[in-house]
JSON list of C-alpha atoms in Angstrom, two decimals:
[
{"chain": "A", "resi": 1, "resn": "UNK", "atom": "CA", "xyz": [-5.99, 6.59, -35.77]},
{"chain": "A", "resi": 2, "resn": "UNK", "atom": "CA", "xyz": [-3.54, 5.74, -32.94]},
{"chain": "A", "resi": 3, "resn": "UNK", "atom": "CA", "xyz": [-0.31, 6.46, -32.37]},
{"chain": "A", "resi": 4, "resn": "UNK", "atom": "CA", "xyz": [2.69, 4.61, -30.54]},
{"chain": "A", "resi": 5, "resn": "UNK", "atom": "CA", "xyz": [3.25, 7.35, -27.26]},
{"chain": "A", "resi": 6, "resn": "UNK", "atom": "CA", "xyz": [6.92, 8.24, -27.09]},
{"chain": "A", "resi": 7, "resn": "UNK", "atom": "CA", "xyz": [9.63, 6.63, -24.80]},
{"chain": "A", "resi": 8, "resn": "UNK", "atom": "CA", "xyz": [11.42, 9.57, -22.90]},
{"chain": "A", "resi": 9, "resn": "UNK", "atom": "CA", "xyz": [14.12, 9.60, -20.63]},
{"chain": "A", "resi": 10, "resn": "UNK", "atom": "CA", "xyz": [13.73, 12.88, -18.52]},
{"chain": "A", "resi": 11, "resn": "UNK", "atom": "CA", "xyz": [13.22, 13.42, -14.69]},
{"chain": "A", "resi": 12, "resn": "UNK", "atom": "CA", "xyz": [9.61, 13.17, -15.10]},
{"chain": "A", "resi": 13, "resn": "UNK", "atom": "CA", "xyz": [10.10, 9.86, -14.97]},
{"chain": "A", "resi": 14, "resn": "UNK", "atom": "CA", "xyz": [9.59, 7.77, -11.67]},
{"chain": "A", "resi": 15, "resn": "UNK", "atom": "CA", "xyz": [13.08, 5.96, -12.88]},
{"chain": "A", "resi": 16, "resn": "UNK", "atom": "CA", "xyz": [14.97, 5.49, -16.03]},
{"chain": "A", "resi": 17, "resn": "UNK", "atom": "CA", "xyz": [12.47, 5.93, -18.99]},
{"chain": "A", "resi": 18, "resn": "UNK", "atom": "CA", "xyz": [8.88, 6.43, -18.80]},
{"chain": "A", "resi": 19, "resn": "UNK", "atom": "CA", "xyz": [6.26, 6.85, -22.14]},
{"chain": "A", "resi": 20, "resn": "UNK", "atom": "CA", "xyz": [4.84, 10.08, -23.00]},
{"chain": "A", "resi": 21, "resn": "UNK", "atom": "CA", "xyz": [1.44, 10.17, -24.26]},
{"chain": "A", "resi": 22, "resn": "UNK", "atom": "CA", "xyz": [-0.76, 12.81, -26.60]},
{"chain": "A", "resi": 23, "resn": "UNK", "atom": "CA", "xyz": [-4.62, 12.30, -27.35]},
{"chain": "A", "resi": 24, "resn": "UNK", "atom": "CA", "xyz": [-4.12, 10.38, -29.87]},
{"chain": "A", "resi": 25, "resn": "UNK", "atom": "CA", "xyz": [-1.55, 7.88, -28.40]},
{"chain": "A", "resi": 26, "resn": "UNK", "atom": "CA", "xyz": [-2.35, 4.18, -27.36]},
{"chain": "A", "resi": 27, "resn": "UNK", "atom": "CA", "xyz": [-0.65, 0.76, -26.09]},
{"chain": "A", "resi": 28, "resn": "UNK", "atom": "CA", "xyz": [-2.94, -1.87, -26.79]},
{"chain": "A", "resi": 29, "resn": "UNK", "atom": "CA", "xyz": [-1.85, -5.18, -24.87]},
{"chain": "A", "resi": 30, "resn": "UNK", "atom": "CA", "xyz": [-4.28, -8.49, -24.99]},
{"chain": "A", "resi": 31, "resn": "UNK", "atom": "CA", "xyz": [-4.36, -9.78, -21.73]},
{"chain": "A", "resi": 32, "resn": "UNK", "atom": "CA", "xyz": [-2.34, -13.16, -20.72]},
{"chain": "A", "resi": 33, "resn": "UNK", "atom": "CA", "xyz": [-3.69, -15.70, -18.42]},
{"chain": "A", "resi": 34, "resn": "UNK", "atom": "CA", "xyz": [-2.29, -13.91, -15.13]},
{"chain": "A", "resi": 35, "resn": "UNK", "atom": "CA", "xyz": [-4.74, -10.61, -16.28]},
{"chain": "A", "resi": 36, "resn": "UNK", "atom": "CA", "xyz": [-7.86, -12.15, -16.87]},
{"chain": "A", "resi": 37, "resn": "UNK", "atom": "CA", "xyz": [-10.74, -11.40, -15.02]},
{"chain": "A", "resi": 38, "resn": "UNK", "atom": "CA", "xyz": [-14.09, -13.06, -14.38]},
{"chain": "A", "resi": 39, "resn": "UNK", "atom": "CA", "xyz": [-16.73, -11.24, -12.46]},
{"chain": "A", "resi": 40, "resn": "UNK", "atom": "CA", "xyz": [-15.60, -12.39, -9.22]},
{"chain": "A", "resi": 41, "resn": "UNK", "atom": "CA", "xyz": [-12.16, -10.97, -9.74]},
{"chain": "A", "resi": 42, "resn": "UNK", "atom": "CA", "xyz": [-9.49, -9.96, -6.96]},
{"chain": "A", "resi": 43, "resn": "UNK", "atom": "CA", "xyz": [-6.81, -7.34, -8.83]},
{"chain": "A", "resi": 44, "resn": "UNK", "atom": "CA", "xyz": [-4.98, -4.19, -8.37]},
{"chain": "A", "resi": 45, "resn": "UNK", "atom": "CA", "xyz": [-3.77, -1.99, -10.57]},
{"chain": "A", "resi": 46, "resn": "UNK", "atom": "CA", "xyz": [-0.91, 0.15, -10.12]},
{"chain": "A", "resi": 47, "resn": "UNK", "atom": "CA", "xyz": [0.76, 3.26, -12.15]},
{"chain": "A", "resi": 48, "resn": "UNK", "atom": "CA", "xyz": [2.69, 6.26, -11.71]},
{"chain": "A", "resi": 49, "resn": "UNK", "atom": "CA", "xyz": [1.49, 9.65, -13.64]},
{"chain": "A", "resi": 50, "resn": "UNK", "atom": "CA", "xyz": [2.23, 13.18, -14.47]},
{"chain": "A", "resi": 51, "resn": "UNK", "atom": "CA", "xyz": [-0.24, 14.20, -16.04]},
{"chain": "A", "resi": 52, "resn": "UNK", "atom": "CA", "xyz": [0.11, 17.44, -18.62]},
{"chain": "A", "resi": 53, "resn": "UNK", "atom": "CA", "xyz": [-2.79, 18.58, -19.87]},
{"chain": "A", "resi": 54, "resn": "UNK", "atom": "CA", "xyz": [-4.80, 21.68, -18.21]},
{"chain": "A", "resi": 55, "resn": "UNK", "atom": "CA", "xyz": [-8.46, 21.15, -17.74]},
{"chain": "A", "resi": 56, "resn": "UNK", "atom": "CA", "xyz": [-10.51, 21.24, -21.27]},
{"chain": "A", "resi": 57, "resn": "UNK", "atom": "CA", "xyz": [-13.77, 21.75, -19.78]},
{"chain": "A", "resi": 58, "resn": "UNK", "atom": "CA", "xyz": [-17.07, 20.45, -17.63]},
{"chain": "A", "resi": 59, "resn": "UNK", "atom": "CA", "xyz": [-16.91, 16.66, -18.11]},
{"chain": "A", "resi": 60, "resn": "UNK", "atom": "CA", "xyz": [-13.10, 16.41, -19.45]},
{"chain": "A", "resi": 61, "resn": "UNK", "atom": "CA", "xyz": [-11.70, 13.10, -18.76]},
{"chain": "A", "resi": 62, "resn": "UNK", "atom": "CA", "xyz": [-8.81, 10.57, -19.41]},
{"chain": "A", "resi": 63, "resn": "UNK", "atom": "CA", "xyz": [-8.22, 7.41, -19.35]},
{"chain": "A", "resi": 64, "resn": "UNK", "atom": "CA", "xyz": [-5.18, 6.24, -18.02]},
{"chain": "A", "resi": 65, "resn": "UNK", "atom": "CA", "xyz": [-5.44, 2.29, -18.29]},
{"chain": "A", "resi": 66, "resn": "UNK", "atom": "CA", "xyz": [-9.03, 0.38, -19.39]},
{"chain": "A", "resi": 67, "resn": "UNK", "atom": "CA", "xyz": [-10.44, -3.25, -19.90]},
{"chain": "A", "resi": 68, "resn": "UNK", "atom": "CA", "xyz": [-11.89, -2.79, -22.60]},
{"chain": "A", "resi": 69, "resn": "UNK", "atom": "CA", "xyz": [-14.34, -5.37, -24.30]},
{"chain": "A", "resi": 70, "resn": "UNK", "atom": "CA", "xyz": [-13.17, -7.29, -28.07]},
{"chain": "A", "resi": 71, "resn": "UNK", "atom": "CA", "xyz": [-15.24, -4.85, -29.89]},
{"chain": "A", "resi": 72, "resn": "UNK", "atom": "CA", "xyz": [-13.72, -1.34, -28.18]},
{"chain": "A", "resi": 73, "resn": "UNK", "atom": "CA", "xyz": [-16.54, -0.08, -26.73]},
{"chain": "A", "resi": 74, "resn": "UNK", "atom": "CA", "xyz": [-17.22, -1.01, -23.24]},
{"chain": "A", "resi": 75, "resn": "UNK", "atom": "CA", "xyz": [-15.13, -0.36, -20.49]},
{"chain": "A", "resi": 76, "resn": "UNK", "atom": "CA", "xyz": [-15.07, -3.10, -18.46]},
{"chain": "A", "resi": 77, "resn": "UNK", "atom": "CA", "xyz": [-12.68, -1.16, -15.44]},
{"chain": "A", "resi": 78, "resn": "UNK", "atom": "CA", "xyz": [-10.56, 2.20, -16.14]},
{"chain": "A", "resi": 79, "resn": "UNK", "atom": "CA", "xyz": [-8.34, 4.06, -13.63]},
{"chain": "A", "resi": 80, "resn": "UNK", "atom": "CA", "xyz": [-9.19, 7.95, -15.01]},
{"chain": "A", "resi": 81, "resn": "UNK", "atom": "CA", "xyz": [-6.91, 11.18, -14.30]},
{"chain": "A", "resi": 82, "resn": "UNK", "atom": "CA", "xyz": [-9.61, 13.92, -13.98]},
{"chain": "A", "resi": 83, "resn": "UNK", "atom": "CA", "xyz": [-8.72, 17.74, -14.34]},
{"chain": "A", "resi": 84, "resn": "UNK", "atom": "CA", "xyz": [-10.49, 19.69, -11.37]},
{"chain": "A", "resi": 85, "resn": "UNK", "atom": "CA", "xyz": [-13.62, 21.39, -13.61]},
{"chain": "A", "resi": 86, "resn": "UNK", "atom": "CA", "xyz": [-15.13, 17.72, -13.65]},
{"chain": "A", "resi": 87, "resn": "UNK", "atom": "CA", "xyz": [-16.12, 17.34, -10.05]},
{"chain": "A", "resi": 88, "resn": "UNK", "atom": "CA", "xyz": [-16.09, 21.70, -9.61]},
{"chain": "A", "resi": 89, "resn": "UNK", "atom": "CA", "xyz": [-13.17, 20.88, -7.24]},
{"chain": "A", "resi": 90, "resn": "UNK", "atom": "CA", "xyz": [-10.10, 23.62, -7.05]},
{"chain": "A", "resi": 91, "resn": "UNK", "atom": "CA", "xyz": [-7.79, 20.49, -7.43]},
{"chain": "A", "resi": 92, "resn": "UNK", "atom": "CA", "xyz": [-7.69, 17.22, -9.98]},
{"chain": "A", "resi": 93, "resn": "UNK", "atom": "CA", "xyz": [-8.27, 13.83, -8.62]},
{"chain": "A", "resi": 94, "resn": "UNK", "atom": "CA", "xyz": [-7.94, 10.23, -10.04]},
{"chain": "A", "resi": 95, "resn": "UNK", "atom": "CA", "xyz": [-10.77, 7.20, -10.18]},
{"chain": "A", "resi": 96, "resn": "UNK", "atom": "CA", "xyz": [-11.72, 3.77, -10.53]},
{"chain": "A", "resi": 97, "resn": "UNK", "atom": "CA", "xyz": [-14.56, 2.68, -12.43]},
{"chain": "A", "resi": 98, "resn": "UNK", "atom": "CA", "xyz": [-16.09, -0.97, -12.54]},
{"chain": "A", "resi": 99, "resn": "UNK", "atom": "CA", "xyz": [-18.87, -1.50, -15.08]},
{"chain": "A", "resi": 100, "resn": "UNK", "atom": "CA", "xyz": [-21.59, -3.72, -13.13]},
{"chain": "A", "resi": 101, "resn": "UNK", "atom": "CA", "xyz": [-23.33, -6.49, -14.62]},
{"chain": "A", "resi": 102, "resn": "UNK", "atom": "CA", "xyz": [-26.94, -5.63, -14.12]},
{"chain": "A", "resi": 103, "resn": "UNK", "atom": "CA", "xyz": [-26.57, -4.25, -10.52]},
{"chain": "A", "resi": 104, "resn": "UNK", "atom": "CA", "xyz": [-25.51, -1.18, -12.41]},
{"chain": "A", "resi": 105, "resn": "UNK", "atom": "CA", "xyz": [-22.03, 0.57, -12.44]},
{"chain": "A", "resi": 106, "resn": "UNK", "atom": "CA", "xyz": [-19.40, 1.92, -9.63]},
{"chain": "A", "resi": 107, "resn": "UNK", "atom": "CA", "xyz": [-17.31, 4.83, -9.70]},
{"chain": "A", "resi": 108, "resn": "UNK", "atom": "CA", "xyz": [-15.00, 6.04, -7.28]},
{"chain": "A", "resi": 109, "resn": "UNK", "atom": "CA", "xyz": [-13.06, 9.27, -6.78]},
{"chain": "A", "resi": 110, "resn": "UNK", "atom": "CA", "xyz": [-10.06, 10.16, -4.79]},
{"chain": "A", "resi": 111, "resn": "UNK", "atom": "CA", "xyz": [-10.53, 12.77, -2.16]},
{"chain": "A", "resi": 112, "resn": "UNK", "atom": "CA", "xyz": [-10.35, 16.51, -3.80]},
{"chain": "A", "resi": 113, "resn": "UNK", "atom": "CA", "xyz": [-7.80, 18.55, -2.44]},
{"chain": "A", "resi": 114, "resn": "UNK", "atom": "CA", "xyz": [-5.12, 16.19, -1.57]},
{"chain": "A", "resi": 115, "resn": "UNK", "atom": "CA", "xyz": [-2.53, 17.27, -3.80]},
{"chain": "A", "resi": 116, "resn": "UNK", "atom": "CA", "xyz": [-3.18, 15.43, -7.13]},
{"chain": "A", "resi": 117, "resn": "UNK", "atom": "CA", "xyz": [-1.70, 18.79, -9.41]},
{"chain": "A", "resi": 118, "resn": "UNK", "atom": "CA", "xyz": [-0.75, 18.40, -13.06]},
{"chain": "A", "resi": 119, "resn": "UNK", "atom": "CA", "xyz": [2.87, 18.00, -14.26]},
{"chain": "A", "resi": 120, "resn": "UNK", "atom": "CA", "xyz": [3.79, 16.31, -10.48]},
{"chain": "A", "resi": 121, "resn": "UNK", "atom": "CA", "xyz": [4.50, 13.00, -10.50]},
{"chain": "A", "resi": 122, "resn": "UNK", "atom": "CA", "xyz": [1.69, 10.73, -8.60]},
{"chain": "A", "resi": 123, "resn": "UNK", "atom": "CA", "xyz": [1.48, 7.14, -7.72]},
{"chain": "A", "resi": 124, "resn": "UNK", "atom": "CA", "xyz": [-2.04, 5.83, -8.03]},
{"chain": "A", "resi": 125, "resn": "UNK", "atom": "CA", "xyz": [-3.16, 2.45, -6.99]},
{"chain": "A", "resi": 126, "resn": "UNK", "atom": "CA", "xyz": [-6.94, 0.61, -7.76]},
{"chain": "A", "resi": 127, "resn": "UNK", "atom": "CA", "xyz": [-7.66, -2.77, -5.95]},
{"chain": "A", "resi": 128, "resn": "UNK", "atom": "CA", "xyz": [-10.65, -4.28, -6.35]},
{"chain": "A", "resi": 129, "resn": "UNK", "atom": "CA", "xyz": [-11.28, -7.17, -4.04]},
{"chain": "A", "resi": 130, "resn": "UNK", "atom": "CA", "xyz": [-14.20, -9.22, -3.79]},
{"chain": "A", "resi": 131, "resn": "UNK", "atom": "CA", "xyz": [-15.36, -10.25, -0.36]},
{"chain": "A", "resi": 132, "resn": "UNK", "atom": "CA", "xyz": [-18.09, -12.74, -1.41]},
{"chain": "A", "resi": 133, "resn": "UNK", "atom": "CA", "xyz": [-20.20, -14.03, -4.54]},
{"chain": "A", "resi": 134, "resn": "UNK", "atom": "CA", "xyz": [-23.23, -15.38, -6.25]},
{"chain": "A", "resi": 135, "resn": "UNK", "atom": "CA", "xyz": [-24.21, -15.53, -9.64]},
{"chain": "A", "resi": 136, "resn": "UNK", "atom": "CA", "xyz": [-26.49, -12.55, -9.07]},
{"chain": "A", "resi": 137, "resn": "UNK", "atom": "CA", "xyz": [-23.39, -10.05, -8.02]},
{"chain": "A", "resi": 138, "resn": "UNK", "atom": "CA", "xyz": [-20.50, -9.75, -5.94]},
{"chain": "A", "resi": 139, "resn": "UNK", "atom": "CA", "xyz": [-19.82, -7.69, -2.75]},
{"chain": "A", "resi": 140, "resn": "UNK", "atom": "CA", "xyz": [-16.54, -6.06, -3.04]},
{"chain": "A", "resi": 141, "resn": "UNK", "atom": "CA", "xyz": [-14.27, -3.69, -1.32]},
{"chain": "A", "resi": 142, "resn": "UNK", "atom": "CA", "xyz": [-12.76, -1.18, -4.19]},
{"chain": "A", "resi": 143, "resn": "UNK", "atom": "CA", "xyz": [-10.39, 1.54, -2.72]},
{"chain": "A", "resi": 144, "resn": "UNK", "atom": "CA", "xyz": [-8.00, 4.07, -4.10]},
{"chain": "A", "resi": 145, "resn": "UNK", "atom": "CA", "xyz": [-5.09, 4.96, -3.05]},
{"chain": "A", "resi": 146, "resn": "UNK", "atom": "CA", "xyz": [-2.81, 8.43, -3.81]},
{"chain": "A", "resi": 147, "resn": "UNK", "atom": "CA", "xyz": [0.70, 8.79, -3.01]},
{"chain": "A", "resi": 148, "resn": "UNK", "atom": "CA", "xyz": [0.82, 6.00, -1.04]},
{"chain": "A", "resi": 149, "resn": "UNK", "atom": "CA", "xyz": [-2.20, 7.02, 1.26]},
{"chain": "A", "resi": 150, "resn": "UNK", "atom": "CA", "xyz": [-5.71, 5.52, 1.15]},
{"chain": "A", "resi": 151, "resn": "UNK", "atom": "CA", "xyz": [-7.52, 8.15, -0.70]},
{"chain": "A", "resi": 152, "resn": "UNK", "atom": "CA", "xyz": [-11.38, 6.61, -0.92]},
{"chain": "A", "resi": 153, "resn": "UNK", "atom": "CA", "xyz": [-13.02, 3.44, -0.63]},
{"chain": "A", "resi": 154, "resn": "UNK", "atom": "CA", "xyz": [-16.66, 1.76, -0.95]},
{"chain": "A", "resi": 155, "resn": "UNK", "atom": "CA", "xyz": [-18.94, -1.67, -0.71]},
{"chain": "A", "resi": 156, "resn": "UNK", "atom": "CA", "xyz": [-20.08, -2.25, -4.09]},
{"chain": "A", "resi": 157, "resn": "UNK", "atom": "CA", "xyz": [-22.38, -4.66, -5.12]},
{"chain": "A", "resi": 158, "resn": "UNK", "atom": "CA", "xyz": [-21.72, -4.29, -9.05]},
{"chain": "A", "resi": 159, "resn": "UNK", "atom": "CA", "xyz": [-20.66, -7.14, -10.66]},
{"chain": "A", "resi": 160, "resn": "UNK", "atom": "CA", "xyz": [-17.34, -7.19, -12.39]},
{"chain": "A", "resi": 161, "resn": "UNK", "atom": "CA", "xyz": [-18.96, -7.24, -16.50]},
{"chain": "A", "resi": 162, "resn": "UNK", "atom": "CA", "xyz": [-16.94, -9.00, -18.37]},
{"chain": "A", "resi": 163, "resn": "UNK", "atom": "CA", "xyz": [-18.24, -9.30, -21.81]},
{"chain": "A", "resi": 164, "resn": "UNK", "atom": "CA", "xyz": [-17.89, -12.46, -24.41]},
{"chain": "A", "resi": 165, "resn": "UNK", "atom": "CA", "xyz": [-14.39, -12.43, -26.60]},
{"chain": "A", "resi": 166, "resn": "UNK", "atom": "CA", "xyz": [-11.33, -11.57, -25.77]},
{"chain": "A", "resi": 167, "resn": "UNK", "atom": "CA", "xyz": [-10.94, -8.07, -23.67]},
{"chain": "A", "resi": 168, "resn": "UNK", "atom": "CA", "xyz": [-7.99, -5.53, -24.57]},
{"chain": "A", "resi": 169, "resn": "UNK", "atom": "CA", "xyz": [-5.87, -3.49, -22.37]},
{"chain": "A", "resi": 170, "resn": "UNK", "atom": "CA", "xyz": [-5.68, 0.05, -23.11]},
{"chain": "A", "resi": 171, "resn": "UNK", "atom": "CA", "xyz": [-3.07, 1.95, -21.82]},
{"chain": "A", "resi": 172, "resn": "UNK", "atom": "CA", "xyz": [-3.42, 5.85, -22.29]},
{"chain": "A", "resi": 173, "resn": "UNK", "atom": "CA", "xyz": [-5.85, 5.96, -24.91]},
{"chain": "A", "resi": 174, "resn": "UNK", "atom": "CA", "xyz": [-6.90, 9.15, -24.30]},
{"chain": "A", "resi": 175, "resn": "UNK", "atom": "CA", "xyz": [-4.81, 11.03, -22.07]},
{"chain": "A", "resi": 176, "resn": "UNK", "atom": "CA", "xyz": [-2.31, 13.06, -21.85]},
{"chain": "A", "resi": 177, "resn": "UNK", "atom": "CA", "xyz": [1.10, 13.35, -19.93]},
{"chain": "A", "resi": 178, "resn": "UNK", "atom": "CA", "xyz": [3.69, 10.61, -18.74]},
{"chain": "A", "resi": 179, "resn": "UNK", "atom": "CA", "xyz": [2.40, 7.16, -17.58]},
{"chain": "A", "resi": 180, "resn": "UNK", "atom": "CA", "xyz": [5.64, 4.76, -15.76]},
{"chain": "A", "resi": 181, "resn": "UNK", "atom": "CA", "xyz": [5.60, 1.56, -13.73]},
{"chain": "A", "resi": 182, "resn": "UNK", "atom": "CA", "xyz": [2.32, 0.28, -14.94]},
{"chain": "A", "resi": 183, "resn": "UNK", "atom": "CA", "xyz": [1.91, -3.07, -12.54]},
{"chain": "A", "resi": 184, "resn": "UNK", "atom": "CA", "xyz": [-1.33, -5.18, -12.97]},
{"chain": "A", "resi": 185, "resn": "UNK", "atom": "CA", "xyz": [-2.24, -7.70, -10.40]},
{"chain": "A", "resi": 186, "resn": "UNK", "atom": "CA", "xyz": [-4.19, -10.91, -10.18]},
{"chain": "A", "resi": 187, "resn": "UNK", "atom": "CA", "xyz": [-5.00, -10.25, -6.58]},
{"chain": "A", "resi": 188, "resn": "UNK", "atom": "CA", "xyz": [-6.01, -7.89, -3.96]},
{"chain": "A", "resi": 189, "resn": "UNK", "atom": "CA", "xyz": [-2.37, -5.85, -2.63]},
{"chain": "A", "resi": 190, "resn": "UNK", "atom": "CA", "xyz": [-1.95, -5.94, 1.14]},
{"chain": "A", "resi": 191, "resn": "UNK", "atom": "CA", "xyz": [-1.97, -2.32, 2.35]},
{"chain": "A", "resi": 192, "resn": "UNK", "atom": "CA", "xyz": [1.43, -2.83, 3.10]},
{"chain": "A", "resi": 193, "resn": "UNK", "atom": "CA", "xyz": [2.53, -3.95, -0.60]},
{"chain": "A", "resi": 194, "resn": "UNK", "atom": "CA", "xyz": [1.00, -0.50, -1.96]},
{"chain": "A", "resi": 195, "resn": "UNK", "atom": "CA", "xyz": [3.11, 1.26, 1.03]},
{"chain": "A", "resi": 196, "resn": "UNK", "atom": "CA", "xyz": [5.77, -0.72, 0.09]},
{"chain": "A", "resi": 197, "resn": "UNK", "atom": "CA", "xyz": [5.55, 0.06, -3.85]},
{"chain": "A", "resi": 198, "resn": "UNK", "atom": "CA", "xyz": [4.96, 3.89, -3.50]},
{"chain": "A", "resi": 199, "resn": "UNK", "atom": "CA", "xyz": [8.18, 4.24, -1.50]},
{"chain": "A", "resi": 200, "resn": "UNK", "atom": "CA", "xyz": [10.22, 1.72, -3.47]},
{"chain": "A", "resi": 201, "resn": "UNK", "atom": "CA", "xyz": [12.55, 1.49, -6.03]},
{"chain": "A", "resi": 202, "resn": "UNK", "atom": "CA", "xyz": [10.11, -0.97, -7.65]},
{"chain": "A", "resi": 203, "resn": "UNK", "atom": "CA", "xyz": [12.18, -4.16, -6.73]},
{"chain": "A", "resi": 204, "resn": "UNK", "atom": "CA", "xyz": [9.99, -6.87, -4.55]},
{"chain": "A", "resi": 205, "resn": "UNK", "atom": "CA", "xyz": [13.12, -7.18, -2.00]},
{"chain": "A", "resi": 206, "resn": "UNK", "atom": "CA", "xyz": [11.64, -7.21, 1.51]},
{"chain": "A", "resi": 207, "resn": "UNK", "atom": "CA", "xyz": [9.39, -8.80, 2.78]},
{"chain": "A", "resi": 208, "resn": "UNK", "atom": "CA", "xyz": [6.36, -6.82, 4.74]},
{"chain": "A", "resi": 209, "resn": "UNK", "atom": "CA", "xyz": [3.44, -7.86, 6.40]},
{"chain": "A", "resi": 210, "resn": "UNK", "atom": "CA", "xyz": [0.83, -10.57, 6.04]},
{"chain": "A", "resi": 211, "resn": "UNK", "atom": "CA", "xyz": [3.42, -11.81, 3.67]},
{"chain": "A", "resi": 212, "resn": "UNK", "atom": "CA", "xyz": [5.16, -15.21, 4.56]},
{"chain": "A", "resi": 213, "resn": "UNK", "atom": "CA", "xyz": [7.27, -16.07, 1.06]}
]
């Protein structure tokens, strides 16, 4: 059973109040028009994290946000925090996973050893954005970014699987530490919106490049 994480206001935070979450706690949200996705998809998705919990083990990881099919068991995409025993790095690092649609399944991992340490607050940023389609599969560009800096990035030819029914968003269903800020995106960010976000109070006020309203 699932709990409700708690709201804290603490300098953990990235500003104000931010949730705390346990194993056991979960936000469930059903998406609205502006968060659907087809298989074709352009999105980014956007959080700030500190996560708490030391490393469990070989394998150990957590899900920080999911799409998550009607029934609750396929992941559709997930942004993960990772402690460092996963991946036999000396460090933890975050990823983005994208469940293909019969060209098979993508996962990408932010570069070990660039300073993604547990109970420090991190900004991590997923885009997914698709650069052309056919009804077979789509060739996309996924990146992640850390901090503000491009960590990784690939050419994936995995279709975005979106299953029948309506999908669920997940938030922290089985992780542990703070989660803040969670922004979700019907389009591909400009590099120089994620620049903008990671060093900004939050508050769309400026306009940056490639952007013209």
């Amino acid at each position: 059973e699932n709990n409700i994480p708690n709201w804290t206001n603490t300098s953990i935070c990235r500003r104000g109040g931010c949730f705390t979450f346990t194993t056991n706690d979960l936000i469930n949200i059903t998406p609205s028009n502006e968060t659907s996705f087809t298989s074709n998809s352009n999105f980014t998705v956007a959080l700030w994290f500190n996560g708490t919990d030391p490393s469990t083990g070989f394998g150990d990881t957590e899900r920080m946000i999911t799409l998550i099919d009607a029934n609750g068991t396929i992941n559709i995409w997930t942004v993960y925090y990772i402690p460092d025993t996963f991946i036999g790095s000396t460090d933890n690092v975050t990823a983005f996973f994208i469940n293909g649609n019969g060209s098979g399944s993508t996962t990408l991992y932010s570069t070990p050893n660039q300073g993604v340490l547990p109970r420090l607050l991190h900004f991590v940023v997923a885009r997914f954005e698709a650069l052309n389609s056919t009804p077979e599969n789509t060739t996309a560009n996924m990146s992640i970014w850390v901090n503000g800096r491009i960590s990784a990035s690939t050419i994936t030819t995995s279709n975005l699987s979106v299953p029948s029914g309506q999908p669920k968003l997940n938030i922290g269903p089985d992780y542990t530490g703070m989660l803040d800020e969670v922004l979700i995106f019907n389009r591909s960010l400009s590099d120089q919106e994620i620049l903008y976000l990671n060093g900004s109070d939050g508050v769309w006020e400026t306009i940056v490049a490639q952007e013209t309203t």
